[in-house]
């Protein structure tokens, strides 16, 4: 799942910075727009920075206690990395520029 996501995200532009942290990988442009994080053995979470966006579809809202991520997408299989998921990440990328 991680490899597929990263492969797709890196196609958005040459200005993307990948910064591994202890528990997740930060994805930045001028500012951080996503995090890629294994949640369990069977689930992967994509944190998205899209403040003001209504949660819908696979895009779920998160608690206000998380400063960076306004939304989260949970996936359990590489097949779930679809147009909707990539579209939300792309939107966050565009807003981070």
PDB file of C-alpha atoms in Angstrom:
ATOM      1  CA  UNK A   1       0.000   0.000   0.000  1.00  0.00           C
ATOM      2  CA  UNK A   2       2.782   2.404   0.946  1.00  0.00           C
ATOM      3  CA  UNK A   3       4.724   1.792  -2.271  1.00  0.00           C
ATOM      4  CA  UNK A   4       1.632   2.289  -4.428  1.00  0.00           C
ATOM      5  CA  UNK A   5       0.669   5.512  -2.618  1.00  0.00           C
ATOM      6  CA  UNK A   6       4.164   6.931  -2.787  1.00  0.00           C
ATOM      7  CA  UNK A   7       4.483   6.068  -6.471  1.00  0.00           C
ATOM      8  CA  UNK A   8       1.263   7.929  -7.264  1.00  0.00           C
ATOM      9  CA  UNK A   9       1.977  10.925  -5.007  1.00  0.00           C
ATOM     10  CA  UNK A  10       5.444  11.525  -6.439  1.00  0.00           C
ATOM     11  CA  UNK A  11       3.852  12.035  -9.869  1.00  0.00           C
ATOM     12  CA  UNK A  12       2.056  15.185  -8.620  1.00  0.00           C
ATOM     13  CA  UNK A  13       5.175  17.330  -8.894  1.00  0.00           C
ATOM     14  CA  UNK A  14       8.919  17.667  -8.398  1.00  0.00           C
ATOM     15  CA  UNK A  15       8.376  19.810  -5.296  1.00  0.00           C
ATOM     16  CA  UNK A  16       7.304  16.936  -3.032  1.00  0.00           C
ATOM     17  CA  UNK A  17       9.428  16.136   0.002  1.00  0.00           C
ATOM     18  CA  UNK A  18       9.167  12.759   1.745  1.00  0.00           C
ATOM     19  CA  UNK A  19      10.241  12.911   5.403  1.00  0.00           C
ATOM     20  CA  UNK A  20      10.197   9.657   7.420  1.00  0.00           C
ATOM     21  CA  UNK A  21       9.361  10.133  11.112  1.00  0.00           C
ATOM     22  CA  UNK A  22       9.278   7.590  13.944  1.00  0.00           C
ATOM     23  CA  UNK A  23       5.682   6.448  13.445  1.00  0.00           C
ATOM     24  CA  UNK A  24       4.722   7.797  10.007  1.00  0.00           C
ATOM     25  CA  UNK A  25       5.994   9.369   6.795  1.00  0.00           C
ATOM     26  CA  UNK A  26       5.359  13.068   6.258  1.00  0.00           C
ATOM     27  CA  UNK A  27       4.535  14.226   2.734  1.00  0.00           C
ATOM     28  CA  UNK A  28       5.249  17.927   2.164  1.00  0.00           C
ATOM     29  CA  UNK A  29       5.143  20.579  -0.492  1.00  0.00           C
ATOM     30  CA  UNK A  30       5.473  24.121   0.866  1.00  0.00           C
ATOM     31  CA  UNK A  31       3.717  22.650   3.901  1.00  0.00           C
ATOM     32  CA  UNK A  32       2.793  19.150   5.007  1.00  0.00           C
ATOM     33  CA  UNK A  33      -0.301  17.942   3.197  1.00  0.00           C
ATOM     34  CA  UNK A  34      -0.420  14.237   4.091  1.00  0.00           C
ATOM     35  CA  UNK A  35       0.980  11.565   6.348  1.00  0.00           C
ATOM     36  CA  UNK A  36       1.271   7.879   5.521  1.00  0.00           C
ATOM     37  CA  UNK A  37       0.998   5.670   8.563  1.00  0.00           C
ATOM     38  CA  UNK A  38       0.580   1.952   9.236  1.00  0.00           C
ATOM     39  CA  UNK A  39      -2.214   1.668  11.811  1.00  0.00           C
ATOM     40  CA  UNK A  40      -2.429  -2.086  12.367  1.00  0.00           C
ATOM     41  CA  UNK A  41      -1.179  -5.225  10.635  1.00  0.00           C
ATOM     42  CA  UNK A  42      -4.167  -5.023   8.315  1.00  0.00           C
ATOM     43  CA  UNK A  43      -4.894  -1.300   8.028  1.00  0.00           C
ATOM     44  CA  UNK A  44      -3.082   1.733   6.688  1.00  0.00           C
ATOM     45  CA  UNK A  45      -4.079   5.326   7.393  1.00  0.00           C
ATOM     46  CA  UNK A  46      -3.570   8.388   5.258  1.00  0.00           C
ATOM     47  CA  UNK A  47      -3.808  11.647   7.170  1.00  0.00           C
ATOM     48  CA  UNK A  48      -4.922  14.542   4.984  1.00  0.00           C
ATOM     49  CA  UNK A  49      -4.657  18.289   5.605  1.00  0.00           C
ATOM     50  CA  UNK A  50      -7.845  19.760   4.092  1.00  0.00           C
ATOM     51  CA  UNK A  51      -9.208  22.075   6.745  1.00  0.00           C
ATOM     52  CA  UNK A  52     -12.697  23.315   5.912  1.00  0.00           C
ATOM     53  CA  UNK A  53     -13.496  20.340   3.669  1.00  0.00           C
ATOM     54  CA  UNK A  54     -16.629  18.383   4.535  1.00  0.00           C
ATOM     55  CA  UNK A  55     -15.949  14.720   5.271  1.00  0.00           C
ATOM     56  CA  UNK A  56     -17.523  12.492   2.623  1.00  0.00           C
ATOM     57  CA  UNK A  57     -16.938   9.161   0.964  1.00  0.00           C
ATOM     58  CA  UNK A  58     -13.702   7.618   2.208  1.00  0.00           C
ATOM     59  CA  UNK A  59     -12.603  10.964   3.654  1.00  0.00           C
ATOM     60  CA  UNK A  60     -13.372  10.886   7.390  1.00  0.00           C
ATOM     61  CA  UNK A  61     -13.068  13.792   9.800  1.00  0.00           C
ATOM     62  CA  UNK A  62     -10.722  13.522  12.781  1.00  0.00           C
ATOM     63  CA  UNK A  63     -10.784  15.094  16.227  1.00  0.00           C
ATOM     64  CA  UNK A  64      -9.661  18.685  16.637  1.00  0.00           C
ATOM     65  CA  UNK A  65      -6.785  17.505  18.845  1.00  0.00           C
ATOM     66  CA  UNK A  66      -4.732  16.556  15.779  1.00  0.00           C
ATOM     67  CA  UNK A  67      -3.062  19.769  14.611  1.00  0.00           C
ATOM     68  CA  UNK A  68      -1.988  18.643  11.130  1.00  0.00           C
ATOM     69  CA  UNK A  69      -4.588  16.224   9.847  1.00  0.00           C
ATOM     70  CA  UNK A  70      -8.126  17.436   9.417  1.00  0.00           C
ATOM     71  CA  UNK A  71      -9.168  14.147   7.790  1.00  0.00           C
ATOM     72  CA  UNK A  72      -8.161  10.527   7.540  1.00  0.00           C
ATOM     73  CA  UNK A  73      -8.599   7.783   4.974  1.00  0.00           C
ATOM     74  CA  UNK A  74      -8.358   4.172   6.151  1.00  0.00           C
ATOM     75  CA  UNK A  75      -7.405   1.430   3.715  1.00  0.00           C
ATOM     76  CA  UNK A  76      -6.957  -2.288   4.255  1.00  0.00           C
ATOM     77  CA  UNK A  77      -5.933  -3.403   0.768  1.00  0.00           C
ATOM     78  CA  UNK A  78      -3.892  -1.956  -2.085  1.00  0.00           C
ATOM     79  CA  UNK A  79      -7.032  -2.230  -4.252  1.00  0.00           C
ATOM     80  CA  UNK A  80      -8.569   0.509  -2.091  1.00  0.00           C
ATOM     81  CA  UNK A  81      -5.991   2.997  -3.405  1.00  0.00           C
ATOM     82  CA  UNK A  82      -8.435   4.198  -6.037  1.00  0.00           C
ATOM     83  CA  UNK A  83      -9.391   7.402  -7.856  1.00  0.00           C
ATOM     84  CA  UNK A  84     -11.220   8.755  -4.806  1.00  0.00           C
ATOM     85  CA  UNK A  85      -8.278   8.250  -2.431  1.00  0.00           C
ATOM     86  CA  UNK A  86      -5.767   9.657  -4.905  1.00  0.00           C
ATOM     87  CA  UNK A  87      -8.095  12.553  -5.666  1.00  0.00           C
ATOM     88  CA  UNK A  88      -8.250  13.594  -2.005  1.00  0.00           C
ATOM     89  CA  UNK A  89      -4.466  13.419  -1.702  1.00  0.00           C
ATOM     90  CA  UNK A  90      -4.085  15.428  -4.926  1.00  0.00           C
ATOM     91  CA  UNK A  91      -6.483  18.081  -3.612  1.00  0.00           C
ATOM     92  CA  UNK A  92      -4.466  18.367  -0.396  1.00  0.00           C
ATOM     93  CA  UNK A  93      -1.269  18.662  -2.480  1.00  0.00           C
ATOM     94  CA  UNK A  94      -2.777  21.473  -4.543  1.00  0.00           C
ATOM     95  CA  UNK A  95      -3.861  23.347  -1.395  1.00  0.00           C
ATOM     96  CA  UNK A  96      -0.365  23.017   0.086  1.00  0.00           C
ATOM     97  CA  UNK A  97       1.260  25.031  -2.731  1.00  0.00           C
TER      98      UNK A  97
END
